[in-house]
Short mmCIF file of C-alpha atoms in Angstrom, two decimals:
data_model
loop_
_atom_site.label_atom_id
_atom_site.label_comp_id
_atom_site.label_asym_id
_atom_site.label_seq_id
_atom_site.Cartn_x
_atom_site.Cartn_y
_atom_site.Cartn_z
CA MET A 1 -30.32 8.13 -2.99
CA ALA A 2 -31.27 4.86 -0.97
CA VAL A 3 -28.18 3.41 0.61
CA GLN A 4 -28.63 0.45 2.77
CA VAL A 5 -26.62 0.71 5.56
CA PRO A 6 -25.54 -3.12 6.92
CA SER A 7 -26.36 -4.28 10.65
CA ARG A 8 -22.86 -5.53 11.66
CA GLN A 9 -21.24 -6.78 15.19
CA LEU A 10 -17.83 -6.79 16.50
CA PHE A 11 -15.07 -8.24 14.74
CA ILE A 12 -12.89 -10.77 16.83
CA ASP A 13 -10.49 -13.51 16.52
CA GLY A 14 -11.94 -13.57 12.39
CA GLU A 15 -15.68 -13.82 13.57
CA TRP A 16 -18.86 -11.25 14.18
CA ARG A 17 -19.37 -11.53 17.75
CA GLU A 18 -22.27 -9.19 19.65
CA PRO A 19 -20.49 -6.81 22.24
CA ILE A 20 -20.77 -8.77 25.91
CA LEU A 21 -22.96 -5.95 27.07
CA LYS A 22 -25.12 -6.19 24.09
CA LYS A 23 -24.88 -2.34 23.84
CA ARG A 24 -25.52 -0.42 20.43
CA LEU A 25 -25.01 3.13 19.05
CA PRO A 26 -27.45 5.00 16.77
CA ILE A 27 -25.80 6.41 13.09
CA ILE A 28 -26.97 9.62 12.11
CA ASN A 29 -26.85 10.78 8.72
CA PRO A 30 -25.23 14.17 9.11
CA ALA A 31 -26.97 15.74 5.88
CA THR A 32 -30.80 14.62 6.88
CA GLU A 33 -30.19 14.12 10.46
CA GLU A 34 -32.04 10.70 10.42
CA ILE A 35 -31.09 7.60 12.22
CA ILE A 36 -29.94 5.18 9.57
CA GLY A 37 -28.72 2.23 11.76
CA ASN A 38 -26.48 1.55 14.82
CA ILE A 39 -23.20 -0.01 15.20
CA PRO A 40 -22.19 -2.20 18.41
CA ALA A 41 -20.43 -0.45 21.16
CA ALA A 42 -17.61 -2.11 22.54
CA THR A 43 -16.60 -2.03 26.57
CA ALA A 44 -13.40 -3.03 28.27
CA GLU A 45 -14.90 -6.72 28.38
CA ASP A 46 -14.72 -6.78 24.59
CA VAL A 47 -11.40 -5.19 24.49
CA GLU A 48 -9.74 -8.19 26.61
CA LEU A 49 -11.50 -10.76 24.03
CA ALA A 50 -9.91 -8.88 21.14
CA VAL A 51 -6.25 -8.50 22.70
CA ALA A 52 -6.36 -12.06 23.88
CA ALA A 53 -7.32 -12.71 20.00
CA ALA A 54 -4.56 -10.75 18.68
CA ARG A 55 -2.12 -12.45 20.86
CA ARG A 56 -2.73 -15.98 19.92
CA ALA A 57 -2.72 -14.63 16.09
CA LEU A 58 0.81 -13.85 16.74
CA SER A 59 2.17 -16.73 18.76
CA ARG A 60 -0.17 -19.47 16.37
CA ASN A 61 2.14 -22.31 14.90
CA LYS A 62 5.38 -20.22 17.01
CA GLY A 63 4.60 -16.99 14.62
CA LYS A 64 4.78 -18.99 11.26
CA ASP A 65 1.29 -18.04 10.59
CA TRP A 66 1.59 -14.41 10.63
CA ALA A 67 4.64 -12.54 12.95
CA THR A 68 7.34 -14.30 11.36
CA ALA A 69 5.81 -15.52 8.10
CA PRO A 70 7.66 -14.44 4.81
CA GLY A 71 6.48 -11.06 3.99
CA ALA A 72 5.16 -12.19 0.63
CA VAL A 73 2.47 -14.02 2.61
CA ARG A 74 1.17 -11.16 4.41
CA ALA A 75 1.48 -9.22 0.93
CA LYS A 76 -0.63 -11.58 -0.76
CA TYR A 77 -3.81 -10.99 1.83
CA LEU A 78 -3.07 -6.92 1.77
CA ARG A 79 -3.35 -7.51 -2.11
CA ALA A 80 -6.49 -9.48 -1.77
CA ILE A 81 -7.92 -6.73 0.63
CA ALA A 82 -6.97 -3.84 -1.99
CA ALA A 83 -8.85 -6.21 -4.92
CA LYS A 84 -11.72 -6.67 -2.58
CA VAL A 85 -11.91 -2.95 -1.81
CA THR A 86 -11.52 -1.64 -5.58
CA GLU A 87 -14.62 -4.19 -6.26
CA ARG A 88 -16.85 -2.68 -3.57
CA LYS A 89 -15.51 0.91 -3.90
CA THR A 90 -19.36 2.29 -5.78
CA GLU A 91 -20.97 0.77 -2.39
CA LEU A 92 -17.83 1.91 0.08
CA ALA A 93 -17.99 5.19 -1.07
CA LYS A 94 -21.50 5.47 -0.56
CA LEU A 95 -21.36 4.15 2.71
CA GLU A 96 -18.56 6.75 3.85
CA ALA A 97 -20.69 9.81 2.70
CA ILE A 98 -23.75 8.96 4.41
CA ASP A 99 -21.62 8.31 7.56
CA CYS A 100 -19.72 11.18 7.76
CA GLY A 101 -21.24 13.71 5.34
CA LYS A 102 -18.01 14.16 2.86
CA PRO A 103 -19.40 14.74 -0.93
CA LEU A 104 -19.65 11.37 -2.91
CA ASP A 105 -16.94 12.44 -5.44
CA GLU A 106 -14.67 12.81 -2.40
CA ALA A 107 -15.37 9.37 -0.85
CA VAL A 108 -14.61 7.90 -3.79
CA TRP A 109 -10.98 9.30 -4.04
CA ASP A 110 -10.81 8.07 -0.37
CA ILE A 111 -11.68 4.80 -1.41
CA GLU A 112 -9.26 4.29 -4.36
CA ASP A 113 -6.76 5.75 -2.03
CA VAL A 114 -7.47 2.93 0.70
CA ALA A 115 -6.91 0.19 -2.28
CA GLY A 116 -3.82 1.92 -3.52
CA CYS A 117 -2.21 2.09 0.60
CA PHE A 118 -3.20 -1.49 0.93
CA GLU A 119 -1.18 -2.33 -2.51
CA TYR A 120 1.62 0.16 -1.38
CA TYR A 121 2.26 -1.72 1.75
CA ALA A 122 2.05 -5.13 0.27
CA ASP A 123 5.30 -4.13 -1.66
CA LEU A 124 6.89 -3.32 1.47
CA ALA A 125 5.83 -6.11 3.12
CA GLU A 126 7.50 -8.35 0.10
CA GLY A 127 10.82 -5.83 0.34
CA LEU A 128 11.01 -6.65 4.14
CA ASP A 129 12.59 -10.18 4.00
CA ALA A 130 15.61 -8.72 1.58
CA LYS A 131 16.54 -6.02 4.37
CA GLN A 132 16.55 -8.56 7.03
CA LYS A 133 20.40 -9.18 8.54
CA ALA A 134 21.70 -5.52 6.86
CA PRO A 135 25.23 -5.18 8.10
CA VAL A 136 26.55 -2.99 10.34
CA SER A 137 30.16 -1.63 9.52
CA LEU A 138 32.00 -2.30 12.59
CA PRO A 139 35.80 -1.06 13.77
CA MET A 140 36.84 -3.90 15.04
CA GLU A 141 37.43 -7.17 12.71
CA THR A 142 36.74 -9.88 15.32
CA PHE A 143 32.95 -8.99 15.53
CA LYS A 144 30.31 -9.25 13.14
CA SER A 145 27.02 -7.29 13.28
CA TYR A 146 23.54 -7.19 11.57
CA VAL A 147 20.22 -5.80 12.35
CA LEU A 148 16.51 -7.42 12.37
CA LYS A 149 13.51 -5.59 12.11
CA GLU A 150 10.83 -7.40 13.96
CA PRO A 151 7.08 -6.73 14.44
CA ILE A 152 6.27 -4.67 17.86
CA GLY A 153 3.45 -7.22 18.33
CA VAL A 154 0.04 -6.60 19.48
CA VAL A 155 -0.85 -2.71 18.57
CA GLY A 156 -3.78 -0.67 19.37
CA LEU A 157 -5.00 1.77 16.57
CA ILE A 158 -7.46 4.82 17.05
CA THR A 159 -8.83 6.49 14.20
CA PRO A 160 -10.73 9.60 13.24
CA TRP A 161 -14.13 10.22 11.67
CA ASN A 162 -12.73 12.58 8.84
CA TYR A 163 -11.66 10.02 6.83
CA PRO A 164 -12.98 6.98 8.20
CA LEU A 165 -11.70 3.98 6.17
CA LEU A 166 -8.60 6.06 5.01
CA MET A 167 -7.13 6.88 8.26
CA ALA A 168 -7.54 3.44 9.70
CA THR A 169 -5.83 2.08 6.33
CA TRP A 170 -2.82 4.25 7.32
CA LYS A 171 -2.47 2.30 10.07
CA VAL A 172 -3.89 -1.10 9.43
CA ALA A 173 -2.03 -1.38 6.02
CA PRO A 174 1.63 -1.02 7.65
CA SER A 175 0.99 -2.90 10.87
CA LEU A 176 -0.12 -5.75 8.96
CA ALA A 177 2.77 -5.76 6.76
CA ALA A 178 5.19 -5.66 9.37
CA GLY A 179 3.70 -8.40 11.04
CA CYS A 180 2.02 -6.85 13.81
CA ALA A 181 -1.57 -8.02 14.81
CA ALA A 182 -4.39 -5.20 15.49
CA ILE A 183 -6.93 -4.04 17.20
CA LEU A 184 -8.82 -0.81 15.35
CA LYS A 185 -11.05 1.12 17.16
CA PRO A 186 -12.49 4.08 15.04
CA SER A 187 -14.57 7.05 15.89
CA GLU A 188 -17.91 6.31 17.06
CA LEU A 189 -19.27 9.27 14.72
CA ALA A 190 -18.05 7.28 11.82
CA SER A 191 -17.53 3.53 11.66
CA ILE A 192 -19.55 2.11 9.25
CA THR A 193 -16.88 1.48 6.32
CA CYS A 194 -14.15 -0.09 8.94
CA LEU A 195 -17.02 -2.77 9.99
CA GLU A 196 -16.94 -3.52 6.06
CA LEU A 197 -13.04 -3.87 6.04
CA ALA A 198 -13.89 -6.21 8.81
CA GLU A 199 -15.96 -8.33 6.21
CA VAL A 200 -13.39 -7.60 3.46
CA CYS A 201 -10.92 -9.35 5.81
CA ARG A 202 -13.42 -12.10 6.31
CA GLU A 203 -13.78 -12.74 3.08
CA VAL A 204 -10.25 -13.16 2.04
CA GLY A 205 -9.58 -15.42 4.55
CA LEU A 206 -7.04 -13.24 6.83
CA PRO A 207 -6.17 -15.38 9.78
CA PRO A 208 -8.34 -15.01 12.80
CA GLY A 209 -7.37 -12.62 15.24
CA VAL A 210 -4.59 -10.46 12.83
CA LEU A 211 -7.23 -7.57 12.83
CA ASN A 212 -9.61 -7.28 15.39
CA ILE A 213 -12.71 -3.91 14.81
CA LEU A 214 -14.38 -2.77 17.57
CA THR A 215 -16.75 -0.04 17.20
CA GLY A 216 -17.90 2.04 20.16
CA LEU A 217 -17.03 5.11 22.51
CA GLY A 218 -13.52 6.44 23.45
CA PRO A 219 -13.88 6.31 27.25
CA GLU A 220 -15.66 3.03 27.02
CA ALA A 221 -13.79 1.09 24.00
CA GLY A 222 -10.53 3.43 23.32
CA ALA A 223 -9.08 4.08 27.06
CA PRO A 224 -9.03 0.36 28.19
CA LEU A 225 -7.46 -0.21 24.88
CA ALA A 226 -4.61 2.24 25.20
CA SER A 227 -3.89 1.09 29.07
CA HIS A 228 -4.02 -2.53 27.99
CA PRO A 229 -0.74 -4.12 29.73
CA ASP A 230 -0.78 -6.88 26.75
CA VAL A 231 -0.91 -4.01 23.91
CA ASP A 232 2.51 -3.40 22.70
CA LYS A 233 1.94 -0.17 20.90
CA ILE A 234 -0.78 2.61 20.45
CA ALA A 235 -1.01 4.63 17.12
CA PHE A 236 -3.46 7.55 17.51
CA THR A 237 -4.88 10.39 14.92
CA GLY A 238 -7.31 12.73 16.62
CA SER A 239 -7.45 15.58 18.89
CA SER A 240 -4.73 16.87 21.19
CA ALA A 241 -6.53 16.61 24.64
CA THR A 242 -7.31 12.80 23.97
CA GLY A 243 -3.94 12.21 22.58
CA SER A 244 -2.29 13.61 25.82
CA LYS A 245 -4.56 11.25 27.50
CA ILE A 246 -3.46 8.24 25.31
CA MET A 247 0.06 9.45 26.05
CA ALA A 248 -0.36 9.34 29.51
CA ALA A 249 -2.15 5.60 29.71
CA ALA A 250 0.86 4.49 27.97
CA ALA A 251 3.17 6.02 30.24
CA GLN A 252 2.45 3.95 32.85
CA MET A 253 4.17 0.99 31.08
CA VAL A 254 6.54 2.65 29.08
CA LYS A 255 4.40 1.76 26.03
CA PRO A 256 5.51 3.39 22.51
CA VAL A 257 2.67 5.78 21.11
CA SER A 258 2.16 7.78 17.72
CA LEU A 259 0.42 10.70 17.89
CA GLU A 260 -0.93 12.65 14.96
CA LEU A 261 -3.16 15.44 16.52
CA GLY A 262 -4.65 18.54 15.73
CA GLY A 263 -3.66 21.45 13.38
CA LYS A 264 -3.65 25.60 12.70
CA SER A 265 -2.04 25.39 9.54
CA PRO A 266 -1.11 28.43 7.66
CA ILE A 267 -1.02 29.31 4.00
CA ILE A 268 1.22 32.15 2.83
CA VAL A 269 0.10 34.19 -0.05
CA PHE A 270 3.11 36.36 -1.68
CA GLU A 271 2.13 39.32 -4.07
CA ASP A 272 3.56 37.62 -7.34
CA VAL A 273 0.65 35.33 -7.42
CA ASP A 274 -1.78 34.28 -9.91
CA LEU A 275 -5.01 35.42 -7.89
CA ASP A 276 -7.39 32.88 -9.42
CA LYS A 277 -4.78 30.03 -8.77
CA ALA A 278 -4.04 30.75 -5.45
CA ALA A 279 -7.64 31.50 -4.07
CA GLU A 280 -8.61 27.95 -5.65
CA TRP A 281 -5.66 26.23 -3.50
CA THR A 282 -6.53 28.72 -0.41
CA ALA A 283 -10.37 27.71 -0.67
CA PHE A 284 -9.30 23.89 -1.17
CA GLY A 285 -7.13 24.06 1.66
CA CYS A 286 -9.77 24.86 4.02
CA PHE A 287 -12.83 24.08 2.62
CA TRP A 288 -12.11 20.27 1.38
CA THR A 289 -13.54 17.59 3.11
CA ASN A 290 -16.32 20.02 4.79
CA GLY A 291 -13.43 21.92 6.65
CA GLN A 292 -12.70 18.97 8.82
CA ILE A 293 -9.31 18.08 7.96
CA CYS A 294 -6.33 18.49 10.81
CA SER A 295 -3.95 19.99 8.05
CA ALA A 296 -6.34 22.22 7.06
CA THR A 297 -4.57 25.31 5.88
CA SER A 298 -6.89 27.43 7.99
CA ARG A 299 -4.91 30.71 8.61
CA LEU A 300 -4.64 33.14 5.55
CA ILE A 301 -1.50 34.92 5.95
CA VAL A 302 -1.75 37.35 2.83
CA HIS A 303 0.63 40.02 1.31
CA GLU A 304 -0.90 43.73 2.09
CA ASN A 305 -0.35 44.68 -1.23
CA ILE A 306 -2.85 42.07 -2.94
CA ALA A 307 -4.93 41.58 0.29
CA ARG A 308 -8.17 43.42 -0.75
CA GLU A 309 -8.58 42.37 -4.46
CA PHE A 310 -7.33 38.58 -3.30
CA LEU A 311 -9.94 38.57 -0.89
CA ASP A 312 -12.85 39.61 -3.36
CA ARG A 313 -11.33 36.94 -5.42
CA LEU A 314 -11.40 34.56 -2.95
CA VAL A 315 -14.77 34.94 -1.85
CA LYS A 316 -16.11 34.96 -5.57
CA TRP A 317 -14.38 31.55 -5.40
CA THR A 318 -15.87 30.53 -2.33
CA LYS A 319 -19.63 31.51 -2.99
CA ASN A 320 -19.45 29.26 -6.12
CA ILE A 321 -19.27 26.19 -3.91
CA LYS A 322 -22.07 23.73 -4.38
CA ILE A 323 -23.20 22.86 -0.92
CA SER A 324 -25.66 20.44 -0.98
CA ASP A 325 -26.28 16.86 -0.20
CA PRO A 326 -23.37 14.47 -0.41
CA PHE A 327 -25.07 12.77 -3.22
CA GLU A 328 -26.17 15.46 -5.39
CA GLU A 329 -24.11 15.95 -8.25
CA GLY A 330 -21.42 18.68 -8.12
CA CYS A 331 -21.33 18.58 -4.26
CA ARG A 332 -17.95 20.22 -3.08
CA LEU A 333 -19.18 20.38 0.48
CA GLY A 334 -21.60 18.33 2.53
CA PRO A 335 -22.66 19.02 6.28
CA VAL A 336 -20.20 18.77 9.12
CA VAL A 337 -19.99 15.18 11.00
CA SER A 338 -22.53 15.96 13.93
CA GLY A 339 -24.83 18.03 15.84
CA GLY A 340 -22.13 18.43 18.37
CA GLN A 341 -19.45 19.46 15.91
CA TYR A 342 -21.81 21.96 13.72
CA GLU A 343 -22.63 23.78 17.25
CA LYS A 344 -19.20 23.85 18.14
CA VAL A 345 -17.79 25.60 14.67
CA LEU A 346 -21.02 27.78 14.93
CA LYS A 347 -19.66 28.87 18.49
CA PHE A 348 -16.02 29.43 17.28
CA ILE A 349 -17.53 32.07 14.64
CA SER A 350 -19.77 34.02 17.14
CA THR A 351 -16.65 33.96 19.57
CA ALA A 352 -14.56 35.20 16.75
CA LYS A 353 -17.40 38.15 16.23
CA SER A 354 -17.20 38.78 20.00
CA GLU A 355 -13.86 39.51 19.89
CA GLY A 356 -13.92 41.94 17.05
CA ALA A 357 -13.07 39.94 13.84
CA THR A 358 -15.29 40.78 10.71
CA ILE A 359 -16.95 37.55 9.30
CA LEU A 360 -16.42 38.77 5.74
CA SER A 361 -18.28 35.79 3.90
CA GLY A 362 -20.54 32.55 5.15
CA GLY A 363 -20.55 31.91 8.73
CA VAL A 364 -24.37 30.87 8.68
CA ARG A 365 -26.58 27.76 7.88
CA PRO A 366 -27.36 27.93 4.01
CA GLU A 367 -30.70 29.33 3.31
CA HIS A 368 -31.52 26.42 1.15
CA LEU A 369 -30.64 23.80 3.66
CA LYS A 370 -33.16 23.47 6.18
CA LYS A 371 -32.02 19.83 7.65
CA GLY A 372 -28.76 18.55 8.36
CA PHE A 373 -25.31 19.91 9.80
CA PHE A 374 -24.55 22.71 7.11
CA VAL A 375 -22.31 25.62 7.92
CA GLU A 376 -21.39 28.00 4.67
CA PRO A 377 -17.50 28.23 4.19
CA THR A 378 -16.65 31.17 6.34
CA ILE A 379 -13.98 33.58 6.09
CA ILE A 380 -13.07 35.89 8.79
CA THR A 381 -11.14 39.13 8.85
CA ASP A 382 -9.89 41.91 10.95
CA VAL A 383 -8.01 39.15 13.48
CA THR A 384 -5.95 39.28 16.01
CA THR A 385 -3.07 36.81 17.25
CA SER A 386 -4.33 36.61 20.47
CA MET A 387 -8.15 35.60 19.13
CA GLN A 388 -9.43 32.31 19.36
CA ILE A 389 -10.12 31.63 16.30
CA TRP A 390 -6.21 32.20 15.25
CA ARG A 391 -5.06 29.87 17.97
CA GLU A 392 -7.47 27.09 18.24
CA GLU A 393 -8.56 24.50 15.66
CA VAL A 394 -11.84 24.50 14.48
CA PHE A 395 -12.03 21.76 12.63
CA GLY A 396 -14.64 23.01 10.34
CA PRO A 397 -15.16 25.25 6.93
CA VAL A 398 -13.78 28.59 8.74
CA LEU A 399 -10.73 30.39 7.44
CA CYS A 400 -9.31 33.16 9.56
CA VAL A 401 -7.02 36.23 7.47
CA LYS A 402 -4.27 38.33 8.30
CA THR A 403 -2.14 40.43 6.54
CA PHE A 404 1.79 40.69 6.07
CA SER A 405 4.30 42.97 4.40
CA THR A 406 7.66 41.16 5.08
CA GLU A 407 9.14 37.73 4.28
CA GLU A 408 9.83 37.57 8.07
CA GLU A 409 6.73 38.70 9.22
CA ALA A 410 4.46 35.91 7.30
CA LEU A 411 7.32 33.34 8.55
CA GLU A 412 6.82 34.95 12.52
CA LEU A 413 2.69 34.93 12.20
CA ALA A 414 3.04 31.57 10.67
CA ASN A 415 5.06 29.86 13.18
CA ASP A 416 2.77 31.57 15.88
CA SER A 417 1.08 28.52 16.79
CA HIS A 418 0.92 25.37 19.52
CA TYR A 419 0.92 23.02 16.20
CA GLY A 420 3.06 22.37 13.69
CA LEU A 421 1.63 19.90 11.29
CA GLY A 422 1.17 21.22 7.92
CA ALA A 423 1.87 24.87 6.33
CA ALA A 424 1.75 26.06 2.52
CA VAL A 425 3.43 28.87 0.83
CA ILE A 426 1.97 30.19 -2.76
CA SER A 427 4.77 32.52 -4.83
CA ASN A 428 6.38 32.28 -8.21
CA ASP A 429 9.53 32.79 -6.60
CA LEU A 430 10.54 29.28 -5.91
CA GLU A 431 13.98 30.57 -4.15
CA ARG A 432 12.02 32.45 -1.76
CA CYS A 433 9.72 29.24 -1.65
CA ASP A 434 12.40 26.98 -0.88
CA ARG A 435 13.79 29.42 2.01
CA VAL A 436 10.21 29.79 3.26
CA SER A 437 9.87 25.77 3.28
CA LYS A 438 13.02 25.40 5.59
CA ASN A 439 11.96 27.76 8.29
CA LEU A 440 8.17 27.09 8.12
CA GLN A 441 7.48 25.09 11.47
CA ALA A 442 5.68 22.00 10.26
CA GLY A 443 5.79 18.43 9.42
CA ILE A 444 4.52 18.78 6.24
CA VAL A 445 5.00 22.03 3.64
CA TRP A 446 2.95 22.65 0.50
CA VAL A 447 4.24 24.61 -2.48
CA ASN A 448 2.05 26.16 -4.72
CA CYS A 449 -0.67 23.83 -3.70
CA SER A 450 -2.51 22.76 -0.28
CA GLN A 451 -3.53 19.75 0.72
CA PRO A 452 -1.76 17.00 -1.69
CA CYS A 453 -1.02 13.59 0.17
CA PHE A 454 0.35 10.62 -1.02
CA CYS A 455 0.99 7.06 0.68
CA GLN A 456 4.61 7.55 -0.58
CA ALA A 457 5.44 10.54 1.32
CA PRO A 458 5.81 10.68 4.89
CA TRP A 459 2.90 12.42 7.05
CA GLY A 460 2.90 13.79 10.33
CA GLY A 461 3.47 17.16 12.67
CA ASN A 462 5.68 18.87 15.23
CA LYS A 463 4.64 20.63 18.57
CA ARG A 464 1.35 19.67 20.02
CA SER A 465 0.41 18.30 16.55
CA GLY A 466 2.28 15.36 17.61
CA PHE A 467 5.24 12.97 16.70
CA GLY A 468 5.91 10.00 14.34
CA ARG A 469 5.56 9.66 10.83
CA GLU A 470 2.78 7.62 8.96
CA LEU A 471 2.94 6.43 5.04
CA GLY A 472 5.83 5.86 3.13
CA GLU A 473 8.46 3.37 4.71
CA TRP A 474 8.37 5.38 7.55
CA GLY A 475 4.80 4.36 8.41
CA LEU A 476 6.14 0.91 8.22
CA ASP A 477 8.82 1.34 10.49
CA ASN A 478 6.56 2.63 13.00
CA TYR A 479 5.51 -1.10 13.45
CA LEU A 480 8.63 -2.45 13.78
CA SER A 481 11.30 -2.90 16.03
CA VAL A 482 15.02 -3.19 15.46
CA LYS A 483 16.92 -5.61 17.06
CA GLN A 484 21.06 -5.93 16.76
CA VAL A 485 22.76 -9.39 16.59
CA THR A 486 26.78 -9.22 17.05
CA GLN A 487 28.86 -12.10 16.65
CA TYR A 488 32.30 -12.82 18.04
CA VAL A 489 33.97 -14.03 14.77
CA SER A 490 37.66 -14.82 15.81
CA ASP A 491 38.98 -18.08 16.64
CA GLU A 492 41.33 -16.20 19.39
CA PRO A 493 40.34 -16.04 23.19
CA TRP A 494 39.06 -12.73 24.27
CA GLY A 495 41.94 -12.31 26.82
CA TRP A 496 40.39 -9.79 29.21
CA TYR A 497 40.87 -12.33 32.28
CA ARG A 498 43.98 -14.53 33.15
CA SER A 499 42.98 -18.03 31.88
CA PRO A 500 42.98 -19.93 35.12
CA SER A 501 44.51 -22.92 33.05
CA LYS A 502 47.70 -20.45 32.54
CA LEU A 503 48.22 -20.13 36.42
#
């Protein structure tokens, strides 16, 4: 399918601008390995311009144009963005699929979620005004107190390549709803649709500088953004290693950060399940988005009484997944995002094998696909808890398996991780699901499913999966600062010191 990739520049202060150093990076289609275009590569010099533009946007007309404007004003722009995204849904989905390799049907779903997320935060922006001056109950009648919620200021948003436009929207929509001005730095591996978001913002007349979009490499564009003294907060989604660096850079200025990092999420399958339903959710939980999901339930913990039969069924479901170019009808697994990622996934598989694990299914390039970064969905058994495959995030279509005999053992295995993003439990015993949900060390627990995500519900992890919550009202709070205002309302003097007039 011929998809024309638009040639864009950086988006700064409401205008397209060539990078100061005029550098560009190639865009590679992961399904064909062909170069299909290029993106501008921002550097520290461009970050300076973008931060200055964001600062101006906040102070323009003493803040009345954006930061202190009624929430309804910001909501109007967010709804206009949602409408434009919906209008361009087919084109944006095709650009997403060709850029990051996800099946076209998934990309369409993502773009629908993008529009829904902007709509949702438009509603919350409108509701913000009514929540201002919320009274605080005090024990002394001589004082009155209320709370103001104010935008944090200029925010740096650094986003990953697995859901390029959707993950950007999870940060852009609430930050703009709150009245912040933002600089978005998407991953250099998949930036096309984020640059199209800039065009959408231009078309709807978003005030200049409110959203600036800088594409480029992490060390050249992301690092100077994270450490910039005029950026008031950083929100980052990506690897734990990069998250740690961002936290260190922000710490120099005591700058707040919210981090959504890696995961190695468990899925516990008890012996009382419908094998086919459980097998499909297990496959979906690890192989959706080509296995490149931070919350992927990539550690299967299955009851020993059903393990053999369940794995036989799971292999059948897995072999039935259509692996193809993302644009082929019915594609359910596309390529991983890049050559580097492809090599990394295969290395994880070969290390598991050399450590003594068994590759039950997959683990290789599909025979019918000679080009592209394709890896068959992989199931690995005979795993021990000290193996790399059990402990480290693969970010590819690779599932590792262990069995258990008791609920306590299942929980011990599930919680045996540095990470704590997601977890799933599959059982017909809902009381047991309740118990297990409470005891799983994760920010998100799915019961009898895996991976559903709604912009109304909080998203984020514990342990090395980061902190802070995105989505829902929690996502808006990420970008708001709370101010206490307390007034003395008595006519009487305070009376702590002796009055000089009475001496």
